[in-house]
Short mmCIF file of C-alpha atoms in Angstrom, two decimals:
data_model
loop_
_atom_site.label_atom_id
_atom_site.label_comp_id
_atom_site.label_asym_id
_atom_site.label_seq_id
_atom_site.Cartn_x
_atom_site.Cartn_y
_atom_site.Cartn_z
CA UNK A 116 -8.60 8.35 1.09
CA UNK A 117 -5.50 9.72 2.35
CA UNK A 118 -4.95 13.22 3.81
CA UNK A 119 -0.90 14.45 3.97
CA UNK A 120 0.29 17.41 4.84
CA UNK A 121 3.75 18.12 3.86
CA UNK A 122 5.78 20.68 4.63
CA UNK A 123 8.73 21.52 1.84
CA UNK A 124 11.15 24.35 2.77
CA UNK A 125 12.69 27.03 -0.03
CA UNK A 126 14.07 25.87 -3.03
CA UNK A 127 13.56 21.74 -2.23
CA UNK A 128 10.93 19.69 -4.16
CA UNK A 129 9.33 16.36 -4.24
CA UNK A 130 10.85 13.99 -6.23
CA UNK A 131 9.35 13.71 -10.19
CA UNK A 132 7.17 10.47 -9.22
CA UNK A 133 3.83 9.00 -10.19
CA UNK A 134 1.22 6.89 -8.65
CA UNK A 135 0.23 4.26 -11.05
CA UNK A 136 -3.14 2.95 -9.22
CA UNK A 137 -4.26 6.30 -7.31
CA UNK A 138 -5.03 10.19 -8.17
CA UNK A 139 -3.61 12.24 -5.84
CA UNK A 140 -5.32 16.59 -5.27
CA UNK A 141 -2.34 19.29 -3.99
CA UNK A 142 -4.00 21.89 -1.64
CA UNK A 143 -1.68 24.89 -1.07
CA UNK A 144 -1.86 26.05 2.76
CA UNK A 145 0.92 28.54 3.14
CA UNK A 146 3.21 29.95 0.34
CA UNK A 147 3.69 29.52 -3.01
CA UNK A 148 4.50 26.43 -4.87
CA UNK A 149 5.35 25.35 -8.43
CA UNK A 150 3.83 22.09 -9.60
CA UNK A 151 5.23 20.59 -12.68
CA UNK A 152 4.50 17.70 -14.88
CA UNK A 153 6.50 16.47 -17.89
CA UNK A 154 4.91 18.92 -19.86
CA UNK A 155 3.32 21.47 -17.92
CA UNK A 156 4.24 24.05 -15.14
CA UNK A 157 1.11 25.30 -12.26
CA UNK A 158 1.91 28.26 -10.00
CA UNK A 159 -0.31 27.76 -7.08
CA UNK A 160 -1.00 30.38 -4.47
CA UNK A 161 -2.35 29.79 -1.01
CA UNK A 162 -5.52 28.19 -1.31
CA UNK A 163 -5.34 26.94 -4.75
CA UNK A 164 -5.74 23.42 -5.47
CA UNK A 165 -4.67 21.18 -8.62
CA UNK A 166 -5.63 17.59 -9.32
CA UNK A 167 -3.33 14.68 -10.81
CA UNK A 168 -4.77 12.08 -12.41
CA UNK A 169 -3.14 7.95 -12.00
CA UNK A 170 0.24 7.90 -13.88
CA UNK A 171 0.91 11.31 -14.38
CA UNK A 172 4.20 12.64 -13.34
CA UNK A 173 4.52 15.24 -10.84
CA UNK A 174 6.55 17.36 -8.54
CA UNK A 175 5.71 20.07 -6.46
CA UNK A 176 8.39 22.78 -4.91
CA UNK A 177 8.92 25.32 -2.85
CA UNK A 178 8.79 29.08 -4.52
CA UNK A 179 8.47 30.90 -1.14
CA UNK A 180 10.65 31.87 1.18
CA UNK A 181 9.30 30.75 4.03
CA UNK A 182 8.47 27.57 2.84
CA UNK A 183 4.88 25.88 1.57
CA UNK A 184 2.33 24.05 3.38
CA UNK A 185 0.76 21.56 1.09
CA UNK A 186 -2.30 19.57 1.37
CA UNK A 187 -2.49 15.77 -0.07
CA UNK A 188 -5.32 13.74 -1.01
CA UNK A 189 -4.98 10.54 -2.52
CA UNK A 190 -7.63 7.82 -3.31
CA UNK A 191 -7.42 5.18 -3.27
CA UNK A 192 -5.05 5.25 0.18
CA UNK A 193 -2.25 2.63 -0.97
CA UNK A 194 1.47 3.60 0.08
CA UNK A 195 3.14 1.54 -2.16
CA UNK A 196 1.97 3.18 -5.36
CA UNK A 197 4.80 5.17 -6.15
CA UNK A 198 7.48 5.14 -8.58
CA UNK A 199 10.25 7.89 -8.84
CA UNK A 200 11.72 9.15 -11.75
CA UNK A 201 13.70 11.98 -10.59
CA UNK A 202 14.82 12.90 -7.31
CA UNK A 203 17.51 15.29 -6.29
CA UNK A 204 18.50 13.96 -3.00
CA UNK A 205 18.64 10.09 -4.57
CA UNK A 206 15.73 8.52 -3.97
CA UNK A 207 14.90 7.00 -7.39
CA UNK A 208 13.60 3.46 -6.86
CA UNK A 209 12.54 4.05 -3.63
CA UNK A 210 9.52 4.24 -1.84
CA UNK A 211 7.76 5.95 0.34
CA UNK A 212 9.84 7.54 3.23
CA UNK A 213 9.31 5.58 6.87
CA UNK A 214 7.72 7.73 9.91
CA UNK A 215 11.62 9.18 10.71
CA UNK A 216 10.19 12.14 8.53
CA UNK A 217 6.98 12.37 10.00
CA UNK A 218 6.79 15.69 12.52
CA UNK A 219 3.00 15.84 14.64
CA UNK A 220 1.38 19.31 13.24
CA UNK A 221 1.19 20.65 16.37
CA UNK A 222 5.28 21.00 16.79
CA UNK A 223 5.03 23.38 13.64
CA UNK A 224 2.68 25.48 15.75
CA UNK A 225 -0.56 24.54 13.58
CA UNK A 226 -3.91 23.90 15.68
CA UNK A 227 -4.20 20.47 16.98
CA UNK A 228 -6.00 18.15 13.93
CA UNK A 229 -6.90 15.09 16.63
CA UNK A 230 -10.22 15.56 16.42
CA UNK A 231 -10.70 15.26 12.84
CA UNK A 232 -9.65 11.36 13.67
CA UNK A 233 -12.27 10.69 15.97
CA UNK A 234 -16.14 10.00 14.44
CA UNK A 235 -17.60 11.59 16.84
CA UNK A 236 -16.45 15.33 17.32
CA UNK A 237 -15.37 16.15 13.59
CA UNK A 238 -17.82 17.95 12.57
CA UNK A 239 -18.43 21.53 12.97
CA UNK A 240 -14.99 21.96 13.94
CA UNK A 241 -11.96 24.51 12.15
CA UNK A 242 -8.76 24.19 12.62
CA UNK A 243 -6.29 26.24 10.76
CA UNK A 244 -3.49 24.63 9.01
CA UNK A 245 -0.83 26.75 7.68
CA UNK A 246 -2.89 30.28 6.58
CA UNK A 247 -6.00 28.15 5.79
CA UNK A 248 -9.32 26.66 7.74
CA UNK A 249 -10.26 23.40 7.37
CA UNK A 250 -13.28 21.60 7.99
CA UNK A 251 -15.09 18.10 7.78
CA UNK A 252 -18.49 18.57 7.27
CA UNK A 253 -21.28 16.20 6.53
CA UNK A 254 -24.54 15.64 4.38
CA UNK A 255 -27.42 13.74 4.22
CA UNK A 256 -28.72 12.22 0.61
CA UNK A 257 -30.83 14.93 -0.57
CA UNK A 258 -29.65 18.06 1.73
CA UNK A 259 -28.66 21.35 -0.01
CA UNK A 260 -24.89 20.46 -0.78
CA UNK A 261 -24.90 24.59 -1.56
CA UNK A 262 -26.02 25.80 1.56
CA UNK A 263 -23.80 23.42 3.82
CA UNK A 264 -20.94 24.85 1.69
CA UNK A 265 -22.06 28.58 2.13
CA UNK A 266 -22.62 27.86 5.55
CA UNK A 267 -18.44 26.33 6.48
CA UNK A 268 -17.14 29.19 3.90
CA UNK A 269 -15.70 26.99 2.13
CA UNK A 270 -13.19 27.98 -1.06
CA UNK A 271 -12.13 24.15 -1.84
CA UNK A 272 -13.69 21.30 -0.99
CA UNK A 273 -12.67 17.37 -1.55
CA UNK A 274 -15.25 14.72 -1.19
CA UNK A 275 -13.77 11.94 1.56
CA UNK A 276 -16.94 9.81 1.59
CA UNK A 277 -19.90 9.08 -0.35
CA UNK A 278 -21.03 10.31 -3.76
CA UNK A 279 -21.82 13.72 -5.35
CA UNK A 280 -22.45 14.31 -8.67
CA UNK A 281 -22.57 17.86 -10.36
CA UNK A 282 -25.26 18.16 -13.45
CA UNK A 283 -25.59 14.01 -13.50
CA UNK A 284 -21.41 13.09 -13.17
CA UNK A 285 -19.90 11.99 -10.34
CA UNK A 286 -17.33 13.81 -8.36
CA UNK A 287 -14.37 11.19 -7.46
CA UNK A 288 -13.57 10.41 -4.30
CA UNK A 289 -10.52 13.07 -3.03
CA UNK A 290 -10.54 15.21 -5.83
CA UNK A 291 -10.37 19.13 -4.68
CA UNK A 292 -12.74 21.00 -6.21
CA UNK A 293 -13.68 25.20 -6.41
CA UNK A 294 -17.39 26.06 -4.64
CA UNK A 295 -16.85 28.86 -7.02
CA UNK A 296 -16.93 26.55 -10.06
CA UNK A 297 -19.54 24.03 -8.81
CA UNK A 298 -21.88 26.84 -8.13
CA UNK A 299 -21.84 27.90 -12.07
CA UNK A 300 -21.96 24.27 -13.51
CA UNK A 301 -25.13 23.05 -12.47
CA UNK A 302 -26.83 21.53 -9.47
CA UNK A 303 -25.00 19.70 -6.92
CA UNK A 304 -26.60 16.42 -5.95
CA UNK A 305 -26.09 14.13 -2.86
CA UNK A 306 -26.55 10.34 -3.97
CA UNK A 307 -25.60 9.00 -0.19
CA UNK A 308 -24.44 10.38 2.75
CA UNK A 309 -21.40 12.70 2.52
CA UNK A 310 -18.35 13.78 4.16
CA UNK A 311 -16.39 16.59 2.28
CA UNK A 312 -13.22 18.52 3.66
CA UNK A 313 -13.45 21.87 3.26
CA UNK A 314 -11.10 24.44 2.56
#
C-alpha cells in the first residue's frame, strides 16, 4: 500500500494516466473535485471516496476555489506503474514526478502525520488532514469490525493490512469503502489481524 496526499490548486488536474498493475482509491479531504474517466465524470465532495480499478484511465481536478486535498491509496505500492495519456503541462511519457514536488504536510498547516509511520504510537491517534480526521486503527481476527468502526467515527475506511471480507468476499487491500454501506450489506468479518485507515 501506498498513502499520497496531493494537493491540486483551482482549475489544474492530474494528467489522464493509468496504472496498469495497481488500483488506486481517491479520498477527497478539502474541496471539491471532478474525477473523470474516458467515459465517465464523478463529482466528489469532501469526504467522498471513489475507487479505480488496474488500467482504467483517470484524472482528477480541481473544482474549488481554494483548491482540493486528495487522498491516494494504491496497492500494490509500485511507482513505476504509470502511463500518461494526456497531460496539460507535457508530461506524456513520463513518469512519476521526483521528490522536487514533494512539500512535508505540516508546511500546508495540516497536523503533523509522523506518527502514523512509527508501529508503535499509530493507533488511537487523529490527525486532521485538510477538513477531515484520519485514523489507523487495528483488529484482531474475530473482533467486532462494527464496533471498532463506531467507536473511531469513521465515514470511509480503506483496509492497509490483513483481510476482511463482507457477507463471504474479500475486501482488497486499499480500496476505500462507506461504513454506511458495509453496515447494510451483511456482516463484516476479520480473517487476520487488521489495520484499516479511517476516514
Amino acid at each position: 500500500i501506498a498513502v499520497w496526499v496531493l494537493y491540486i490548486r483551482h482549475g489544474f488536474r492530474t494528467s489522464l494516466h493509468c496504472h496498469p498493475k495497481k488500483k488506486t482509491s481517491l479520498v477527497v479531504l478539502r474541496g471539491r473535485a471532478v474525477s473523470r474517466t474516458l467515459h465517465t465524470k464523478y463529482v466528489l465532495d469532501c469526504g467522498d471516496g471513489l475507487r479505480i480499478d488496474a488500467g482504467a484511465f483517470h484524472s482528477t481536478e480541481a473544482a474549488s476555489a481554494e483548491g482540493i486535498v486528495v487522498m491516494e491509496i494504491e496497492t500494490p505500492n509500485n511507482k513505476k506503474d504509470l502511463v500518461r495519456l494526456r497531460d496539460m503541462y507535457g508530461r506524456e511519457g513520463e513518469g512519476y514526478e521526483g521528490k522536487e514536488h514533494h512539500v512535508p504536510l505540516n508546511d500546508l498547516e495540516y497536523t503533523s502525520v509522523e506518527s502514523f509511520h512509527d508501529k508503535n504510537s499509530r493507533y488511537g491517534v487523529r490527525k486532521r488532514i485538510g477538513n477531515c480526521y484520519i485514523s489507523i486503527v487495528y483488529s484482531r481476527k474475530g473482533e467486532d469490525i462494527m464496533q471498532l468502526l463506531r467507536d473511531s467515527r469513521a465515514h470511509l475506511i480503506a483496509v492497509l493490512d490483513g483481510e476482511l471480507s463482507l457477507a463471504g468476499e474479500p475486501l482488497y487491500r486499499g480500496g476505500v469503502w462507506q461504513v454506511h454501506d458495509l453496515k447494510n450489506k451483511g456482516d463484516i468479518d476479520s480473517m487476520t489481524e487488521v489495520e484499516l485507515l479511517c476516514i
